Coordinates of C-alpha atoms and ligand atoms in Angstrom, one line a residue:
X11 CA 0.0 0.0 0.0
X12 CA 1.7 3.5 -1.0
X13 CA 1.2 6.3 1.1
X14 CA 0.9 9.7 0.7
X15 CA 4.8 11.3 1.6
X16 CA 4.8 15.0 3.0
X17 CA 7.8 16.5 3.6
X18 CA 10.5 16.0 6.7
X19 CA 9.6 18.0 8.8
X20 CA 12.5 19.9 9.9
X21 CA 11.9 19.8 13.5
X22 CA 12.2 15.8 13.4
X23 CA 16.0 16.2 12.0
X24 CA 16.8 19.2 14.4
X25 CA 15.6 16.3 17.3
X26 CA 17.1 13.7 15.9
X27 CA 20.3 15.5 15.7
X28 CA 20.4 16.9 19.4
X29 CA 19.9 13.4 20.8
X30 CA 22.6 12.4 19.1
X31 CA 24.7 15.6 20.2
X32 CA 23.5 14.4 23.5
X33 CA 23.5 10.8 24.1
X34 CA 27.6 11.0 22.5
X35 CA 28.5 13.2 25.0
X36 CA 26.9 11.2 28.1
X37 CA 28.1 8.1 29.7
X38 CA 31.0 6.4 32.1
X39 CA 33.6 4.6 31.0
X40 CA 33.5 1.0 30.8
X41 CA 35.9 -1.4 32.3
X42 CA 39.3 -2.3 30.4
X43 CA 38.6 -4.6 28.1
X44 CA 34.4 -4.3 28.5
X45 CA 33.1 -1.6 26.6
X46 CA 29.6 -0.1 26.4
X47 CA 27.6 -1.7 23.9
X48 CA 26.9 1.2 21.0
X49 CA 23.2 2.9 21.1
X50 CA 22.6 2.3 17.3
X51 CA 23.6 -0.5 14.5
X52 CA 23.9 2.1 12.4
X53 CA 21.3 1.8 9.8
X54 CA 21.5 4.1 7.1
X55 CA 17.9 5.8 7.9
X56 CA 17.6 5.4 11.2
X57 CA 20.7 5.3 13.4
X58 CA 19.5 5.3 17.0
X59 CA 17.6 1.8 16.3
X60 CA 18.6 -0.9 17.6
X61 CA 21.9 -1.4 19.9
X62 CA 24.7 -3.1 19.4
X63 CA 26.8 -5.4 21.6
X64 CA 24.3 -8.0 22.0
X65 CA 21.4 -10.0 20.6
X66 CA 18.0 -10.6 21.6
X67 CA 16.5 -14.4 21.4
X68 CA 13.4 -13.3 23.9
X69 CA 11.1 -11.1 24.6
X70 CA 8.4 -11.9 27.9
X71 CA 6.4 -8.7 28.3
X72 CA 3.6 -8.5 30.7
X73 CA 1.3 -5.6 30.5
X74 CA -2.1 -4.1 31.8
X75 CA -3.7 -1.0 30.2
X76 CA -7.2 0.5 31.3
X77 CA -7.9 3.1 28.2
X78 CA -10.8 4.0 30.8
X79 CA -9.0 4.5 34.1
X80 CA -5.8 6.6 32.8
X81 CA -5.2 5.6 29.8
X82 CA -1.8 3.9 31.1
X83 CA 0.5 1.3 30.4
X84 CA 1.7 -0.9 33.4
X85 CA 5.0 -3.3 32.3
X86 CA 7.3 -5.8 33.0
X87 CA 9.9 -6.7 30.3
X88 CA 12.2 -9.7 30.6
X89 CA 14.7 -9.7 27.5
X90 CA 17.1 -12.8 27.2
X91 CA 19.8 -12.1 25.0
X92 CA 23.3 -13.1 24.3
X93 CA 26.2 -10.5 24.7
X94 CA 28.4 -10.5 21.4
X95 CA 31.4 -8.9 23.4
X96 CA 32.2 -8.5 26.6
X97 CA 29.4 -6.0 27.9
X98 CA 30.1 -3.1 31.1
X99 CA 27.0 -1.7 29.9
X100 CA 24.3 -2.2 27.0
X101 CA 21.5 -0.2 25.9
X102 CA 17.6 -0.6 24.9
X103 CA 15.5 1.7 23.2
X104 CA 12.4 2.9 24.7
X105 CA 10.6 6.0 24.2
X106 CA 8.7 7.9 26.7
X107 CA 7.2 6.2 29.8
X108 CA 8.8 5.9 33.3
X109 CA 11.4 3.3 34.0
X110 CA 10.7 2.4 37.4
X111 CA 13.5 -0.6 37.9
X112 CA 15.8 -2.4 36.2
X113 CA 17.4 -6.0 37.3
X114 CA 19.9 -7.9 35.0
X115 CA 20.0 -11.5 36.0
X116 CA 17.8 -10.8 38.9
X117 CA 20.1 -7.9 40.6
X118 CA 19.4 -4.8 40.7
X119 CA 21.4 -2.3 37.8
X120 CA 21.9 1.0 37.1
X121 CA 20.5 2.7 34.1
X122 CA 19.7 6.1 32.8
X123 CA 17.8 7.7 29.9
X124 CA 18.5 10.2 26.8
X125 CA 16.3 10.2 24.1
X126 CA 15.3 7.0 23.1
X127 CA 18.3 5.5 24.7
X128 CA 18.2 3.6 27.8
X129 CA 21.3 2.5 29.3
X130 CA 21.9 -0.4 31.4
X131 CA 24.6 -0.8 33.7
X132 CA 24.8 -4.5 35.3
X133 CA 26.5 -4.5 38.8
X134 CA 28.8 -7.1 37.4
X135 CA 30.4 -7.1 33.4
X136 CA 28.9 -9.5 31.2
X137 CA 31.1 -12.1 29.2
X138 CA 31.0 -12.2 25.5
X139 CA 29.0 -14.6 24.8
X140 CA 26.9 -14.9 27.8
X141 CA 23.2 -15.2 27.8
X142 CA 21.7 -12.8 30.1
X143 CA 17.9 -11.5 31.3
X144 CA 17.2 -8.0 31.7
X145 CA 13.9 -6.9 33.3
X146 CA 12.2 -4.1 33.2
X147 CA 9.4 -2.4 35.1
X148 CA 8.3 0.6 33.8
X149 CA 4.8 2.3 33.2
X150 CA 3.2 5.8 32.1
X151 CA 0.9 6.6 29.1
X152 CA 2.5 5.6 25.9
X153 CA 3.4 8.1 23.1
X154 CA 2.2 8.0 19.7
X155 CA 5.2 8.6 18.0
X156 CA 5.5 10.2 14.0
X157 CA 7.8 9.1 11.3
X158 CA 10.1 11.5 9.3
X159 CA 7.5 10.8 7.1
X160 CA 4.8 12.6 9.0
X161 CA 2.6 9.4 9.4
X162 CA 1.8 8.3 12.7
X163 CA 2.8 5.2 15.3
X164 CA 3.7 3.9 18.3
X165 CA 0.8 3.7 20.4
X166 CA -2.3 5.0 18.7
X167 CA -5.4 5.0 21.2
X168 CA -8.5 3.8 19.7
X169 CA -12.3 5.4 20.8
X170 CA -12.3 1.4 22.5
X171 CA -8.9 0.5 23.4
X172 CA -5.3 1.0 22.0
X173 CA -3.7 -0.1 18.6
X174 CA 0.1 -0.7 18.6
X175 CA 2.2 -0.5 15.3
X176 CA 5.8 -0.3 15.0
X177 CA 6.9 0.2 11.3
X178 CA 9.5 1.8 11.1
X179 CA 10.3 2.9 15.1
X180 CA 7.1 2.7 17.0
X181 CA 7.9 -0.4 19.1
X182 CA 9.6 1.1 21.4
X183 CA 6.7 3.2 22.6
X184 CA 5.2 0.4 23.9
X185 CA 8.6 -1.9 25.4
X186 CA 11.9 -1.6 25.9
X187 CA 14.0 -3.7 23.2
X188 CA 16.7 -4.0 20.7
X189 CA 14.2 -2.1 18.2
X190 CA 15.9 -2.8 14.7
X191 CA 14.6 -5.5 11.9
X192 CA 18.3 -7.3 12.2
X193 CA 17.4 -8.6 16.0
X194 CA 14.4 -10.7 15.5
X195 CA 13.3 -12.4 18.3
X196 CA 10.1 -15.0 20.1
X197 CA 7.8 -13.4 21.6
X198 CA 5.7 -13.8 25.0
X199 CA 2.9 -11.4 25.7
X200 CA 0.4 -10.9 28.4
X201 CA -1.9 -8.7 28.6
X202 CA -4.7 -7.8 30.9
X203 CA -7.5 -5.4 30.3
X204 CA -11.1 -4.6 31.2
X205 CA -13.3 -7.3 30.9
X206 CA -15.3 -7.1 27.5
X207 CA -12.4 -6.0 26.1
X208 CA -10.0 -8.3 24.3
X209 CA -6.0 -8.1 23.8
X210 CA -5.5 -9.6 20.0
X211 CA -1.4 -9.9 19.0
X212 CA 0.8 -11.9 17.1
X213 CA 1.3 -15.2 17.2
X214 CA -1.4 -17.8 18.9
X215 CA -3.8 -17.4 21.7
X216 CA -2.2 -19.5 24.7
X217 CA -4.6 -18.5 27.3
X218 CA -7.4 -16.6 28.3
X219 CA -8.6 -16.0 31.7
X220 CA -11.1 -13.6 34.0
X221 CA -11.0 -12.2 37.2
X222 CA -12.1 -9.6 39.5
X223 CA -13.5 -7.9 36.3
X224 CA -10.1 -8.5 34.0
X225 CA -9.1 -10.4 31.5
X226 CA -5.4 -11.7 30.8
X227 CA -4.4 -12.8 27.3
X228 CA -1.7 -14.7 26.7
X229 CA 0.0 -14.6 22.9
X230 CA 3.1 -16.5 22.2
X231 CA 5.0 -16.2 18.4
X232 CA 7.7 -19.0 18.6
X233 CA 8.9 -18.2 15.1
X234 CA 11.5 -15.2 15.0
X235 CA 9.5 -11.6 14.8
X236 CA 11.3 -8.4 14.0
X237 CA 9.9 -6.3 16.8
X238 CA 8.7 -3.6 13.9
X239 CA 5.6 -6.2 13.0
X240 CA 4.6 -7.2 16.4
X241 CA 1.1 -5.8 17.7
X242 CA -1.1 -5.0 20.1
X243 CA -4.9 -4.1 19.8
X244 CA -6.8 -3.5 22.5
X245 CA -10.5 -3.2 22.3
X246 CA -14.0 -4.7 21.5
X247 CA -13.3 -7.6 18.7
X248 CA -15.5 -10.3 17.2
X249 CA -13.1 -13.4 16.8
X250 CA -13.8 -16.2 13.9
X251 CA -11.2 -19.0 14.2
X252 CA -11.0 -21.2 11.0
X253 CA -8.1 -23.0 9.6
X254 CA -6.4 -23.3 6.3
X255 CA -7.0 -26.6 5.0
X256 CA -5.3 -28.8 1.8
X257 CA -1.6 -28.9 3.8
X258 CA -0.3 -31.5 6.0
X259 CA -0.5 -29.8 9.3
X260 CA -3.9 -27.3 9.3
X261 CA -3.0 -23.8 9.9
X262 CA -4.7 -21.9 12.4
X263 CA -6.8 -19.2 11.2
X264 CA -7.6 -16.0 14.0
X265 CA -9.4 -13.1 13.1
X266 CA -10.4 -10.1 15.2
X267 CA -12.5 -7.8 13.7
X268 CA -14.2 -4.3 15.5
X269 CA -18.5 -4.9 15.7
X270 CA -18.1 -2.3 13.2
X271 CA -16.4 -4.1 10.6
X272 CA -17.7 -7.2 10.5
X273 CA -20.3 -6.9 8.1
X274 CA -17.9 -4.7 5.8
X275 CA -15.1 -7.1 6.1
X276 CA -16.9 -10.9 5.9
X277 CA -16.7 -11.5 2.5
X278 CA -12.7 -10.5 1.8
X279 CA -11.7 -12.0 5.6
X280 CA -13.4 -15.1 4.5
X281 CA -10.5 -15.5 1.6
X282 CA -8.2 -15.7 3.7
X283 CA -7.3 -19.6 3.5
X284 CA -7.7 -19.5 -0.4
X285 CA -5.1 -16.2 -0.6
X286 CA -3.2 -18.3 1.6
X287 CA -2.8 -21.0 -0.3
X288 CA -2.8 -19.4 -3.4
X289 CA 0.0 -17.8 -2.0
X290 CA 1.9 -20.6 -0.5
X291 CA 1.6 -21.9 -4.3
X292 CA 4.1 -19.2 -5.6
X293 CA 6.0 -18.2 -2.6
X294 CA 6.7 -21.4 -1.1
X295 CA 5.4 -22.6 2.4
X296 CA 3.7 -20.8 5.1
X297 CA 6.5 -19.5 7.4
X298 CA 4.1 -18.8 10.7
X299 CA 2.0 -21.1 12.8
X300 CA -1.0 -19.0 12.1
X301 CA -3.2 -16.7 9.9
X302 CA -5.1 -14.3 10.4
X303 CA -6.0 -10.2 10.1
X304 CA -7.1 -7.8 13.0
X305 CA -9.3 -5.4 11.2
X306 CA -9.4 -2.0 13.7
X307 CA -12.5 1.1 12.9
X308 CA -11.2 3.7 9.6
X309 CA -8.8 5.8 10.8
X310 CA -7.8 4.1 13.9
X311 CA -4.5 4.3 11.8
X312 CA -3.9 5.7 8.2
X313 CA -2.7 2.5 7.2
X314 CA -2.3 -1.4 7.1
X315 CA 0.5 -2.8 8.5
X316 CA 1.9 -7.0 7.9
X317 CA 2.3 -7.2 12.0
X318 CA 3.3 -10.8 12.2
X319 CA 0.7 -14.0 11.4
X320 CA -1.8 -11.3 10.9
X321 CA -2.1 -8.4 9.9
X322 CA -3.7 -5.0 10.9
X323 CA -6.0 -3.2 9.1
X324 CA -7.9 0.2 9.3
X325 CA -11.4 -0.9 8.6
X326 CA -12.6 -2.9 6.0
X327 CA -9.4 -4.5 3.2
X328 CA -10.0 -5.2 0.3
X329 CA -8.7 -8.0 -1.8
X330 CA -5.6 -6.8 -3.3
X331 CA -4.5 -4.7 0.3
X332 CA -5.3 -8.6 1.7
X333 CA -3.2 -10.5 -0.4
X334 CA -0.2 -7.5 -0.2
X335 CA 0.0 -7.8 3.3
X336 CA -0.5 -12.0 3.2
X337 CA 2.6 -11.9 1.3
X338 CA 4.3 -9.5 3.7
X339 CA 4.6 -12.1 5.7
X340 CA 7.0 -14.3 3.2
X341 CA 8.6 -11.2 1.9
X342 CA 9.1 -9.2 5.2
X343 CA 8.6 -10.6 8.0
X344 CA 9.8 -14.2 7.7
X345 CA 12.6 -12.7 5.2
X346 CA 13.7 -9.3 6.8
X347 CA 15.4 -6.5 5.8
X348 CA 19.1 -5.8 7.6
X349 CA 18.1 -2.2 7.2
X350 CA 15.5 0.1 6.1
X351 CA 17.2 0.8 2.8
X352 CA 16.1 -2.3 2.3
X353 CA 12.6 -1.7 2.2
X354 CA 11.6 -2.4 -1.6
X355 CA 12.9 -6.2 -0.8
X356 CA 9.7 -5.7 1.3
X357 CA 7.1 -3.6 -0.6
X358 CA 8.3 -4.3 -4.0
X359 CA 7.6 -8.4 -3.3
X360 CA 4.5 -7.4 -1.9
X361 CA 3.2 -5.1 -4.6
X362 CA 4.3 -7.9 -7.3
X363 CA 2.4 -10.2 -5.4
X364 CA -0.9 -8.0 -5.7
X365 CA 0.0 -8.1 -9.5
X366 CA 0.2 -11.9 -9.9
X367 CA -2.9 -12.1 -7.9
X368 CA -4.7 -10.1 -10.7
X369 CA -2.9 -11.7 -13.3
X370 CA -4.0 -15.6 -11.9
X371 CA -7.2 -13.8 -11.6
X372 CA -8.4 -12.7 -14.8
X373 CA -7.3 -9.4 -13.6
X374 CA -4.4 -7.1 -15.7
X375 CA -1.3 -9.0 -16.1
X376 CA 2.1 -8.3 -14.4
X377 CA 3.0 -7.4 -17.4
X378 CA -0.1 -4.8 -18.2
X379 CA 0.6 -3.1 -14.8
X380 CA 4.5 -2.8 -15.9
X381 CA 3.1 -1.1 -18.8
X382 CA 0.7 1.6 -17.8
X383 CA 3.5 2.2 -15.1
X384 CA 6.2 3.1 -17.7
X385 CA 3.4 4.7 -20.1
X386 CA 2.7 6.9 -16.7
X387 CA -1.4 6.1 -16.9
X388 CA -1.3 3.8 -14.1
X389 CA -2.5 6.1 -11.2
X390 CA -5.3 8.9 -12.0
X391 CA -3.1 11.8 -11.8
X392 CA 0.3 13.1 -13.3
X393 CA 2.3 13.9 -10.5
X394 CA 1.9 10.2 -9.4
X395 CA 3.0 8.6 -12.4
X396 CA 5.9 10.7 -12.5
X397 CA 7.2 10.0 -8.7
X398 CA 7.8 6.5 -10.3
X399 CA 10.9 7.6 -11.2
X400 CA 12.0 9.9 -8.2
X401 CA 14.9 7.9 -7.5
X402 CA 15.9 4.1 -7.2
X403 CA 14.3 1.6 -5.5
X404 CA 17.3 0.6 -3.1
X405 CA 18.5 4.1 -2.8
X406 CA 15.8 6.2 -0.8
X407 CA 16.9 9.8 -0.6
X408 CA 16.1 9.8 2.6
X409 CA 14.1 7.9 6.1
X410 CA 10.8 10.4 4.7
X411 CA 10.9 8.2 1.4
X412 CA 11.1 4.9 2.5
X413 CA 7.7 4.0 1.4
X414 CA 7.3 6.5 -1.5
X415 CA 6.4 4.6 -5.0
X416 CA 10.0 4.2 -6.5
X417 CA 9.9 1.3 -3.3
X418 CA 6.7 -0.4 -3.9
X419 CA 6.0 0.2 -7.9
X420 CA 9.3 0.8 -9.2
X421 CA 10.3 -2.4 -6.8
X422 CA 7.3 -4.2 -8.6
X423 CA 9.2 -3.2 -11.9
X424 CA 12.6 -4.3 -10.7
X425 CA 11.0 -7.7 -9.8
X426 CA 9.0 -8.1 -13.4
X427 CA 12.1 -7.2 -15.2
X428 CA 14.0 -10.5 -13.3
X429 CA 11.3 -12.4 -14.1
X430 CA 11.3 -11.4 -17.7
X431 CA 15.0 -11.9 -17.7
X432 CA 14.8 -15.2 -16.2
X433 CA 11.6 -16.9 -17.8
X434 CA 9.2 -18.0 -15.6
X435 CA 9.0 -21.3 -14.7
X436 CA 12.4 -19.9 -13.4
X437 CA 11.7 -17.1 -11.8
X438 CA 9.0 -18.7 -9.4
X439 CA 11.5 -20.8 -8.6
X440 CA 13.5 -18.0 -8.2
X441 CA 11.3 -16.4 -5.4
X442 CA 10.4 -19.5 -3.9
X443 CA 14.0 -20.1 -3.5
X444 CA 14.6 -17.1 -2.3
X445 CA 12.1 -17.0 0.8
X446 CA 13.7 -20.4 1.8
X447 CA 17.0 -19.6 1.9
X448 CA 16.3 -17.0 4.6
X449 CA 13.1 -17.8 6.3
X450 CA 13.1 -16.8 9.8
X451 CA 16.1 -14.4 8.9
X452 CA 17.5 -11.5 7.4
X453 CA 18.5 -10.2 4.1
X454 CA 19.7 -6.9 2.0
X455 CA 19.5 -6.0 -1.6
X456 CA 23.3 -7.8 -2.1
X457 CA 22.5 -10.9 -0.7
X458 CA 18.9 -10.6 -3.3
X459 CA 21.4 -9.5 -6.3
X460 CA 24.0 -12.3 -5.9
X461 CA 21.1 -15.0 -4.9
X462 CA 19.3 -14.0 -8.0
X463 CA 23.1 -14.2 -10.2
X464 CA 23.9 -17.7 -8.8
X465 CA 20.6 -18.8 -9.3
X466 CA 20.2 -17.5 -13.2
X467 CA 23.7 -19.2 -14.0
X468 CA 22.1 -22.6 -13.1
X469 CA 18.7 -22.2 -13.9
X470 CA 18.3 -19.5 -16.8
X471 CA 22.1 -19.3 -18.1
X472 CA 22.5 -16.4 -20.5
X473 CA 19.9 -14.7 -18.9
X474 CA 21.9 -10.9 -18.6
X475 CA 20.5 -9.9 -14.6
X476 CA 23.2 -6.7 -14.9
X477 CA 20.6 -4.1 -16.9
X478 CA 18.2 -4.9 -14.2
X479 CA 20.3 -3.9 -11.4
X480 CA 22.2 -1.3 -13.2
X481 CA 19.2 0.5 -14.5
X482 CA 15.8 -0.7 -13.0
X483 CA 17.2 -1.0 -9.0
X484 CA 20.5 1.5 -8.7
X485 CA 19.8 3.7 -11.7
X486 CA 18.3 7.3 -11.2
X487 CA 15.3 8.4 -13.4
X488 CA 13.7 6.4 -15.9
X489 CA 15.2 3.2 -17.4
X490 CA 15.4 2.7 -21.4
X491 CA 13.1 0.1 -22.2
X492 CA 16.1 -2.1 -23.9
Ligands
LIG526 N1 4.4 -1.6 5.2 C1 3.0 -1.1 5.2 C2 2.4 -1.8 4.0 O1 2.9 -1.8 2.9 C3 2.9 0.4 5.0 C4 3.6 1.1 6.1 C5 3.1 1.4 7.3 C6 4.9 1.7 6.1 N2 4.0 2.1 8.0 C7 5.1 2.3 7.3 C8 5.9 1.8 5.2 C9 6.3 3.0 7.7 C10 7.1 2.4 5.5 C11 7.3 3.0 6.7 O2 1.3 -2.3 4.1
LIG527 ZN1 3.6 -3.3 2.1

């Protein structure tokens, strides 16, 4: 789904640049030999996400949120990770909310806060290589955060309840983590909140139980999650639980839908198993344990999101917004990006995927699409057509652009110029291939280019790949047609 893409607004930068003025110049020493694990991993849009020094393998947050009593969040966080040096101190991102206590390994530790920063000083060093469990209590009204690109995240409160999305940075509005796509994680959540309303989130339903006028859900996601698709919506949901039949093991189908939707949605939600398998046809296997869609009122948030077995969606999809963020969960969250420059190995799979669907059916072919795209007809006004060509599809001029169309359409175009390339019996396999080489992992745009080299040598040798990367992916402005 493209969205609209004001400007940066300038205020963002100037922030983003103080905190980074700030946070530099704060900080003790570590030990000899243990250093302070680095507040970013340096991604090219978004350098604060995501710390370095150590990796996460688990995430056990339990919350409780009345959106009637105060609106606020109460949490516990217990993060097991692994240090990848030796650690004097590591950091988490977290923005907003009050920290009220930090343990590492059950002892108390030191931390303090800039910016998104939180630092964490364990009363002993940790040992390269150690696994270690950091646990925080913290608690306060959570912030909904906006994106360089003016759109909105974080924690969005809903007229019912509370919608959490975390594309590209909202996550850590609502927990303290290691908040960049290269750290996924499993996933524990518990969630307790007025009785009638429900906590729906990623993964399966473990448990569900009432008392003295609460109710605690329980979600667990075994599979690894990138902590930009996990969820949480809080509110009044009608569930319907089917399953996905015509594989070996049945997948488990949960959909949570607002009263308000359900009449609206029935008829696309109720395609879920045939996208699905459609889908699986083309893409390769499942990667999650379950399906599913959480379908929130209109403008509870300006747009849909792949969060992780199943996706969110403001108000009513339709088919081809279904079966993009379906295939999201292939191309994005099973296969991740290392960093958001990444992003058309994300939208440009799943916009391709809305183009097949059409094409399998009776719909335009890929090919069509491709056409009134470079014949600039394809959307209903000028200006669009021509931000086709704004710049490359794996160069983003900037964190505000990241989901402009060169990423999804020209991404799209990038992908049917392979397959054209390629042939396709080959370049299903091609795709296929490529979402099971890195399921449950992560990827960039080299690690696409080379796969897609080494796999054209065997499979479609003489097929010329160099054009498509030089001109269609890399190149500024409009590509010659060859
Ligand atoms: N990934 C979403 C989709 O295609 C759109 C989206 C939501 C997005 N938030 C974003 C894209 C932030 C880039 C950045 O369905
Ligand atoms: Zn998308």
């Amino acid at each position: 789904m493209s969205r609209s893409a004001p400007v940066v607004p300038a205020a963002a930068l100037l922030t983003v640049a103080l905190a980074l003025t700030l946070t530099s110049c704060t900080g003790g020493g570590g030990e000899a030999g243990a250093a302070r694990g680095s507040a970013g991993l340096r991604d090219p849009y978004f350098p604060r996400l995501g710390n370095g020094g150590y990796d996460a393998s688990h995430y056990a947050l339990t919350l409780d949120y009345d959106p009637e009593a105060d609106a606020s969040l109460r949490g516990t966080a217990v993060i097991t990770a692994r240090a990848t040096r030796d650690l004097a101190s590591f950091n988490l991102d977290l923005k907003g909310l009050d920290v009220e206590a930090v343990a590492v390994d059950g002892v108390t530790a030191r931390w303090k806060r800039a910016g998104q920063e939180l630092t964490v000083t364990p009363e002993r060093g940790l040992d390269d290589g150690e696994t270690f469990r950091t646990t925080v209590r913290y608690s306060g009204t959570p912030e909904t955060l906006t994106d360089p690109d003016g759109s909105r995240e974080g924690w969005l409160p809903t007229a019912d309840g509370a919608l959490a999305l975390g594309e590209p940075a909202g996550s850590m509005a609502w927990f303290p983590g290691n908040h960049h796509p290269s750290d996924k994680a499993a996933y524990d959540l518990t969630v307790t909140v007025p009785e009638g309303l429900r906590a729906v989130s990623n993964g399966e339903l473990t448990g569900e139980s009432t008392r003295d006028g609460r109710t605690t859900f329980s979600w667990r996601t075994a599979e690894p999650m990138a902590s930009y698709v996990a969820t949480l919506a809080i509110g009044e949901f009608e569930i319907r639980r089917s399953t996905v039949g015509g594989r070996s093991t049945r997948l488990p189908v949960y959909v949570a839908v607002d009263p308000s939707q359900v009449e609206e949605s029935r008829a696309v939600l109720g395609r879920i198993p045939e996208v699905v398998r459609w889908a699986e046809g083309n893409f390769g296997p499942y990667p999650f344990s379950s399906t599913g869609a959480i379908v929130d009122r209109p403008g509870d948030s300006a747009y849909a999101l792949e969060t992780q077995n199943r996706p969110v969606f403001p108000g009513a999809p339709d088919l081809s917004l279904l079966v993009h963020e379906l295939a999201h969960q292939w191309y994005g969250d099973s296969v991740t990006p290392k960093s958001w420059r990444d992003m058309w190995l994300n939208e440009g799979f799943a916009t391709y995927a809305e183009w097949l669907w059409e094409e399998d059916h009776g719909g335009d072919s890929a090919q069509e699409v491709f056409d009134a795209l470079y014949e600039g007809d394809h959307f209903a006004d000028a200006a669009s057509n021509e931000a086709v060509w704004d710049f490359p599809p794996a160069r983003p001029p900037s964190a505000a652009r990241i989901s402009d169309s060169p990423v999804y359409e020209r991404g799209a175009m990038v992908l049917h110029k392979v397959r054209e390339a390629v042939g396709d019996d080959a370049f299903f396999e091609l795709i296929r291939g490529w979402a099971a080489a890195h399921r449950h992992g992560n990827a960039d745009t080299a690690d696409f280019t080379a796969y897609a080299e080494k796999f054209a040598e065997e499979a479609a040798p003489g097929a010329d790949l160099t054009p498509v990367w030089d001109d269609w992916l890399y190149g500024d402005g409009k590509p010659p047609l060859a």
